[in-house]
Short mmCIF file of C-alpha atoms and ligand atoms in Angstrom, two decimals:
data_model
loop_
_atom_site.label_atom_id
_atom_site.label_comp_id
_atom_site.label_asym_id
_atom_site.label_seq_id
_atom_site.Cartn_x
_atom_site.Cartn_y
_atom_site.Cartn_z
CA MET A 183 115.96 73.53 103.52
CA TRP A 184 114.34 70.49 101.94
CA ALA A 185 110.95 69.84 103.36
CA ASP A 186 110.47 66.79 105.54
CA GLY A 187 107.93 66.53 108.37
CA ALA A 188 110.30 68.14 110.85
CA ALA A 189 110.92 71.10 108.55
CA LEU A 190 107.19 71.63 108.06
CA GLU A 191 106.59 71.48 111.80
CA ARG A 192 109.38 73.99 112.30
CA ALA A 193 107.85 76.25 109.64
CA ALA A 194 104.47 76.13 111.39
CA ARG A 195 106.06 76.90 114.76
CA ILE A 196 108.04 79.85 113.37
CA LEU A 197 104.85 81.27 111.86
CA ARG A 198 102.91 80.88 115.11
CA ASP A 199 105.80 82.55 116.98
CA GLY A 200 105.71 85.61 114.71
CA GLY A 201 108.54 84.63 112.35
CA ILE A 202 108.71 84.77 108.55
CA VAL A 203 108.72 81.62 106.40
CA ALA A 204 108.96 81.47 102.61
CA PHE A 205 107.11 78.46 101.22
CA PRO A 206 105.95 77.15 97.84
CA THR A 207 102.36 77.32 96.68
CA GLU A 208 101.17 75.91 93.36
CA THR A 209 101.34 79.42 91.86
CA VAL A 210 104.50 81.12 93.20
CA TYR A 211 106.48 81.09 96.46
CA GLY A 212 104.91 83.12 99.25
CA LEU A 213 106.51 85.08 102.08
CA GLY A 214 104.42 83.94 105.02
CA ALA A 215 103.60 85.52 108.38
CA ASP A 216 100.80 85.24 110.96
CA ALA A 217 98.00 87.44 109.59
CA GLU A 218 97.01 88.45 113.12
CA ASN A 219 100.51 89.51 114.18
CA ASP A 220 100.96 93.12 113.03
CA ALA A 221 104.69 93.16 113.80
CA ALA A 222 105.23 90.04 111.67
CA VAL A 223 103.12 91.45 108.83
CA ARG A 224 105.09 94.71 108.96
CA ARG A 225 108.32 92.76 108.75
CA VAL A 226 107.12 91.05 105.57
CA PHE A 227 106.48 94.45 103.97
CA GLU A 228 109.96 95.60 105.05
CA ILE A 229 111.71 92.49 103.75
CA LYS A 230 109.96 92.80 100.38
CA GLY A 231 110.52 96.52 100.19
CA ARG A 232 106.78 96.84 99.59
CA PRO A 233 105.10 100.09 100.62
CA LEU A 234 102.55 99.78 103.44
CA GLY A 235 99.00 100.21 102.19
CA HIS A 236 99.18 97.39 99.65
CA PRO A 237 96.75 94.68 100.80
CA VAL A 238 97.91 91.06 101.13
CA ILE A 239 96.20 87.68 100.75
CA VAL A 240 95.26 85.58 103.80
CA HIS A 241 96.05 81.91 103.14
CA LEU A 242 93.97 79.27 104.90
CA ALA A 243 94.13 75.47 105.19
CA ALA A 244 90.41 75.08 104.42
CA ALA A 245 87.41 77.02 103.14
CA ALA A 246 85.72 76.31 106.48
CA GLN A 247 88.04 78.94 108.06
CA VAL A 248 86.90 81.75 105.74
CA PRO A 249 84.04 82.96 107.99
CA ASN A 250 86.63 84.00 110.60
CA TRP A 251 88.00 86.46 108.09
CA ALA A 252 85.29 87.34 105.62
CA LEU A 253 81.64 87.16 104.70
CA MET A 254 81.15 84.47 102.09
CA PRO A 255 78.47 85.31 99.51
CA PRO A 256 76.71 82.50 97.57
CA GLU A 257 79.00 82.97 94.52
CA GLY A 258 81.97 82.60 96.83
CA LEU A 259 80.68 79.28 98.12
CA LEU A 260 80.23 78.12 94.55
CA LEU A 261 83.72 79.16 93.46
CA ALA A 262 85.30 77.76 96.61
CA LYS A 263 83.60 74.43 96.08
CA ARG A 264 84.73 74.29 92.46
CA PHE A 265 88.29 75.75 92.64
CA TRP A 266 89.62 75.35 96.19
CA PRO A 267 92.10 74.23 97.13
CA GLY A 268 93.71 75.92 94.13
CA PRO A 269 95.09 79.02 92.39
CA LEU A 270 92.11 81.29 93.09
CA THR A 271 91.90 84.26 95.47
CA LEU A 272 88.56 85.77 96.49
CA VAL A 273 88.16 89.39 97.56
CA LEU A 274 85.32 89.47 100.10
CA PRO A 275 83.80 91.81 102.70
CA ARG A 276 86.09 91.51 105.71
CA THR A 277 85.44 90.70 109.36
CA SER A 278 87.16 92.60 112.17
CA ARG A 279 89.83 89.88 112.38
CA ALA A 280 91.41 91.22 109.18
CA SER A 281 93.56 94.18 110.28
CA ASP A 282 94.05 97.37 108.30
CA LEU A 283 97.61 96.23 107.65
CA VAL A 284 96.29 93.12 105.89
CA THR A 285 93.50 94.85 103.98
CA GLY A 286 95.30 98.10 103.20
CA GLY A 287 92.58 99.85 105.20
CA GLN A 288 89.90 98.64 102.79
CA ASP A 289 86.61 97.04 103.82
CA THR A 290 87.55 93.85 101.96
CA VAL A 291 90.01 91.02 102.52
CA ALA A 292 91.55 88.63 100.00
CA VAL A 293 91.52 84.93 100.95
CA ARG A 294 92.91 81.81 99.29
CA VAL A 295 93.16 78.10 100.05
CA PRO A 296 96.24 76.85 98.18
CA SER A 297 96.51 73.27 96.91
CA HIS A 298 100.29 72.80 97.13
CA PRO A 299 100.82 69.91 99.57
CA LEU A 300 103.64 71.71 101.43
CA ALA A 301 101.66 74.95 101.72
CA HIS A 302 98.61 73.03 102.84
CA ASP A 303 100.58 71.04 105.39
CA ILE A 304 102.18 74.16 106.90
CA LEU A 305 98.83 76.00 107.08
CA GLU A 306 97.17 73.03 108.70
CA ARG A 307 99.94 72.55 111.26
CA ALA A 308 100.04 76.29 112.03
CA GLY A 309 96.26 76.52 112.33
CA ILE A 310 96.30 80.27 111.67
CA GLY A 311 95.63 82.59 108.74
CA VAL A 312 98.94 83.28 106.98
CA ILE A 313 99.51 86.34 104.84
CA ALA A 314 101.81 85.49 101.96
CA PRO A 315 102.69 88.01 99.29
CA SER A 316 104.88 86.64 96.51
CA ALA A 317 108.37 86.00 97.91
CA ASN A 318 110.22 88.44 95.67
CA ARG A 319 111.54 91.92 96.25
CA PHE A 320 108.92 94.54 95.32
CA GLY A 321 109.04 95.14 91.56
CA ARG A 322 110.96 91.93 90.75
CA PRO A 323 109.38 88.94 88.99
CA SER A 324 107.64 86.60 91.43
CA ALA A 325 109.67 83.67 92.77
CA THR A 326 108.85 80.27 91.29
CA ARG A 327 111.86 78.43 92.76
CA ALA A 328 113.50 78.47 96.16
CA ARG A 329 116.67 79.91 94.64
CA HIS A 330 114.69 82.94 93.41
CA VAL A 331 113.61 83.55 97.01
CA LEU A 332 117.17 83.23 98.27
CA ALA A 333 118.51 85.52 95.54
CA ASP A 334 115.96 88.25 96.38
CA LEU A 335 115.53 87.92 100.14
CA GLY A 336 118.37 85.69 101.38
CA ASP A 337 119.03 85.92 105.10
CA ALA A 338 116.11 88.24 105.85
CA VAL A 339 113.76 85.24 106.06
CA ASP A 340 113.71 82.89 109.07
CA LEU A 341 113.18 79.77 106.95
CA VAL A 342 112.83 78.93 103.26
CA ILE A 343 110.95 75.72 102.46
CA ASP A 344 112.19 74.31 99.15
CA GLY A 345 109.50 72.56 97.13
CA GLY A 346 111.24 72.78 93.77
CA ALA A 347 109.69 74.66 90.86
CA THR A 348 106.05 75.65 91.29
CA THR A 349 103.60 73.98 88.93
CA VAL A 350 101.49 76.94 87.76
CA GLY A 351 104.20 79.61 87.76
CA LEU A 352 101.86 82.64 87.65
CA GLU A 353 100.14 84.27 90.63
CA SER A 354 96.59 83.24 91.55
CA THR A 355 93.52 84.54 89.77
CA ILE A 356 91.91 87.27 91.91
CA VAL A 357 88.13 87.59 91.75
CA ASP A 358 86.35 90.48 93.44
CA LEU A 359 83.06 89.39 95.01
CA ALA A 360 82.72 92.44 97.24
CA HIS A 361 81.63 95.12 94.77
CA GLY A 362 78.50 93.92 92.98
CA GLU A 363 78.93 91.71 89.93
CA PRO A 364 81.97 89.39 90.18
CA ALA A 365 85.05 90.77 88.42
CA ILE A 366 88.53 89.46 87.64
CA LEU A 367 91.15 91.75 89.19
CA ARG A 368 94.13 89.59 88.16
CA PRO A 369 93.93 86.81 85.54
CA GLY A 370 95.51 83.46 86.40
CA ALA A 371 95.29 79.71 85.93
CA VAL A 372 91.63 79.69 86.96
CA THR A 373 90.53 81.35 83.75
CA ARG A 374 87.62 83.58 82.84
CA GLU A 375 86.17 80.62 80.95
CA HIS A 376 86.42 78.40 84.06
CA LEU A 377 84.85 81.08 86.26
CA GLU A 378 82.01 81.87 83.87
CA ALA A 379 81.19 78.17 83.48
CA ALA A 380 81.08 77.75 87.27
CA LEU A 381 78.99 80.89 87.88
CA GLY A 382 76.79 80.48 84.82
CA ALA A 383 77.26 84.19 84.12
CA ARG A 384 79.50 86.59 82.21
CA LEU A 385 82.09 88.33 84.35
CA ARG A 386 82.39 92.10 84.59
CA GLU A 387 85.55 93.51 82.99
CA ARG A 388 88.32 94.13 85.46
CA GLY A 389 87.45 97.09 87.62
CA ALA A 390 90.66 97.63 89.57
CA THR A 391 89.99 101.34 89.89
CA GLU A 392 88.24 101.26 93.24
CA VAL A 393 90.49 98.61 94.76
CA ARG A 394 94.22 98.63 95.19
CA VAL A 395 95.99 95.76 93.47
CA SER A 396 99.75 96.20 93.44
CA GLY A 397 99.92 93.77 90.53
CA SER A 398 97.96 96.36 88.58
CA LEU A 399 100.81 98.87 88.65
CA PRO A 400 101.94 98.86 85.01
CA SER A 401 105.61 98.10 85.71
CA HIS A 402 105.12 95.64 88.53
CA TYR A 403 106.89 92.67 86.93
CA ALA A 404 109.47 94.47 84.82
CA PRO A 405 112.86 92.82 84.28
CA ALA A 406 116.00 94.86 83.58
CA ALA A 407 115.89 94.04 79.86
CA ARG A 408 113.57 95.89 77.49
CA VAL A 409 110.65 93.64 76.52
CA GLU A 410 109.20 93.85 73.02
CA LEU A 411 105.84 92.18 72.43
CA PHE A 412 104.69 90.58 69.19
CA GLU A 413 101.34 89.10 68.24
CA ASP A 414 102.97 87.41 65.27
CA GLY A 415 105.73 84.78 65.44
CA ALA A 416 107.28 85.59 62.06
CA ALA A 417 107.57 89.28 62.90
CA ALA A 418 109.14 88.39 66.25
CA ARG A 419 111.76 86.18 64.64
CA ALA A 420 112.58 88.83 62.06
CA ARG A 421 113.05 91.37 64.83
CA LEU A 422 115.22 88.92 66.77
CA ALA A 423 117.44 88.35 63.73
CA ALA A 424 117.78 92.10 63.15
CA LEU A 425 118.77 92.71 66.77
CA GLU A 426 121.26 89.84 66.77
CA ALA A 427 122.82 91.07 63.53
CA ARG A 428 123.47 94.31 65.37
CA GLY A 429 125.16 92.48 68.24
CA THR A 430 122.33 93.12 70.72
CA ARG A 431 122.04 90.50 73.45
CA THR A 432 118.56 89.05 72.96
CA MET A 433 116.26 86.35 74.23
CA LEU A 434 113.19 84.85 72.58
CA LEU A 435 110.24 84.22 74.86
CA ASP A 436 107.72 82.20 72.91
CA ALA A 437 104.38 82.16 74.76
CA ALA A 438 102.29 81.85 71.56
CA SER A 439 100.71 78.56 72.63
CA GLY A 440 99.24 80.13 75.79
CA SER A 441 99.81 76.78 77.48
CA GLU A 442 101.11 75.65 80.85
CA GLY A 443 104.78 75.34 79.85
CA PRO A 444 105.39 79.02 79.05
CA ALA A 445 103.42 80.04 82.16
CA ARG A 446 105.50 77.81 84.42
CA GLU A 447 108.78 79.07 82.94
CA LEU A 448 107.99 82.78 82.52
CA TYR A 449 109.51 84.24 85.70
CA ASP A 450 112.52 81.91 85.64
CA LYS A 451 113.23 83.10 82.09
CA LEU A 452 112.85 86.77 82.99
CA ARG A 453 115.28 86.28 85.87
CA ALA A 454 117.69 84.30 83.67
CA ALA A 455 117.59 87.12 81.12
CA ASP A 456 118.60 89.62 83.79
CA GLN A 457 121.44 87.40 84.95
CA ALA A 458 122.75 86.88 81.44
CA GLY A 459 122.72 90.62 80.76
CA VAL A 460 120.10 90.29 78.01
CA GLU A 461 119.27 93.72 76.57
CA VAL A 462 116.09 92.92 74.67
CA ILE A 463 113.55 90.17 75.28
CA VAL A 464 111.45 89.46 72.19
CA ALA A 465 108.18 87.90 73.33
CA ILE A 466 105.43 86.27 71.27
CA LEU A 467 102.02 86.78 72.90
CA PRO A 468 99.36 84.06 73.09
CA PRO A 469 95.72 84.73 72.16
CA GLU A 470 93.59 86.32 74.91
CA GLU A 471 91.83 83.11 75.94
CA GLY A 472 92.24 80.57 78.71
CA LEU A 473 95.64 80.80 80.38
CA GLY A 474 96.69 83.09 77.53
CA ALA A 475 94.94 86.00 79.25
CA ALA A 476 97.20 85.65 82.31
CA LEU A 477 100.35 85.25 80.22
CA ARG A 478 99.48 88.33 78.16
CA ASP A 479 98.81 90.29 81.34
CA ARG A 480 102.20 89.42 82.89
CA LEU A 481 104.11 89.97 79.64
CA GLN A 482 102.43 93.35 79.17
CA ARG A 483 103.46 94.34 82.70
CA ALA A 484 107.00 93.14 82.03
CA ALA A 485 107.04 95.34 78.92
CA ALA A 486 105.50 98.40 80.55
CA PRO A 487 107.86 101.36 80.83
CA ARG A 488 109.12 101.88 84.37
CA ARG A 489 108.43 105.17 85.95
CA HIS A 490 111.61 107.29 86.14
CA GLU A 491 113.23 105.23 83.39
CA GLY A 492 111.27 106.01 80.25
CA ARG A 493 111.95 102.66 78.61
CA ASN A 494 109.98 102.09 75.51
CA SER A 495 108.21 98.90 74.66
CA ARG A 496 105.92 98.07 71.83
CA VAL A 497 103.31 95.70 70.57
CA GLU A 498 103.49 94.79 66.88
O1 LIG B 722 99.45 83.32 93.83
C1 LIG B 722 99.38 84.22 94.67
O2 LIG B 722 98.35 84.89 94.86
C2 LIG B 722 100.63 84.45 95.54
C3 LIG B 722 100.81 83.22 96.41
C4 LIG B 722 102.00 83.36 97.33
O3 LIG B 722 99.64 83.00 97.15
N1 LIG B 722 100.50 85.64 96.31
C5 LIG B 722 100.53 86.87 95.76
O4 LIG B 722 100.47 87.89 96.70
O5 LIG B 722 100.61 87.06 94.57
P1 LIG B 722 100.84 89.40 96.35
O6 LIG B 722 100.72 90.11 97.65
O7 LIG B 722 102.13 89.46 95.64
O8 LIG B 722 99.68 89.83 95.42
C6 LIG B 722 98.39 89.89 95.99
C7 LIG B 722 97.54 90.80 95.20
C8 LIG B 722 98.04 92.21 95.24
O9 LIG B 722 98.03 92.70 93.93
C9 LIG B 722 97.04 92.90 96.13
O10 LIG B 722 96.88 94.25 95.80
C10 LIG B 722 95.78 92.10 95.89
O11 LIG B 722 96.24 90.79 95.79
N2 LIG B 722 94.87 92.21 97.01
C11 LIG B 722 95.05 91.76 98.26
N3 LIG B 722 94.01 92.09 99.04
C12 LIG B 722 93.14 92.76 98.26
C13 LIG B 722 91.88 93.36 98.49
N4 LIG B 722 91.29 93.37 99.70
N5 LIG B 722 91.28 93.96 97.46
C14 LIG B 722 91.84 93.95 96.23
N6 LIG B 722 93.04 93.41 95.95
C15 LIG B 722 93.68 92.82 96.97
MG1 LIG B 723 103.51 90.04 94.17
#
């Protein structure tokens, strides 16, 4: 439904009562439930088809609520001050309020204060911590429009709040502050450059080995089409022409600029490709800097062979 004040109040009430609400954040749509209601959290995993044991992010209306859930180190305060509300998630040592279901049984919890006005309004009205994994079926591209949520999850959700297309389009940056030097576990719109400038320090390379990040499964975002990756635009266009000459249904995904447009459109395009029966997506990668790092990461996941399927993808 379109979001007026009454709809937002209803969303908050459903969440407090243990229901499931899909709502937009500035990154992607989230599938929300009361973080302290184990039955509601379980239902979110079921609806998504996500295996238990994958930790989820607790969304809060304000950084002031973090101490209920986690221990905030000095770097966390710094990053929160600089980037919240916004597309940044912090992994922190947890308090006992964060259940094993939320943390995947780990001693850390992921927290985020989103900036989307509808998300913020719902969180503030609800007054609780809300877990919200991306509102897609497990293994599908994340949902960046309400219709993506409806296509994937339809009637299983108690309410879908429609806020139009999300502005960032890629999931939040995840920074681990719980295992020594800060590290990026998932690149996003808050870039390495932004983080290093704020912290005044170089960041450790991603160390996702000791923590479970479902986004770090190679095939996590894979569409049905095969995705071929190119560093070079001319080579990509030549490949596209060759495929088309052969009658292959293709799609060009030009992310070379590494800018906000391609990021915002990425998941909609992957979904559109599936719907149109595209067989091969030819993608041009941006340089590994700024937002380009996040785009490369998601495109590389989209191109990764799926287990049990043996698809081949390539970088040229
Ligand atoms: O932009 C986003 O972050 C969206 C919006 C809805 O907020 N949410 C999202 O949630 O992408 P999800 O569940 O699809 O991805 C959350 C990622 C997962 O890869 C999960 O493994 C990781 O965060 N994560 C959650 N808690 C963690 C923890 N304690 N330690 C390490 N990784 C964690
Ligand atoms: Mg997800």
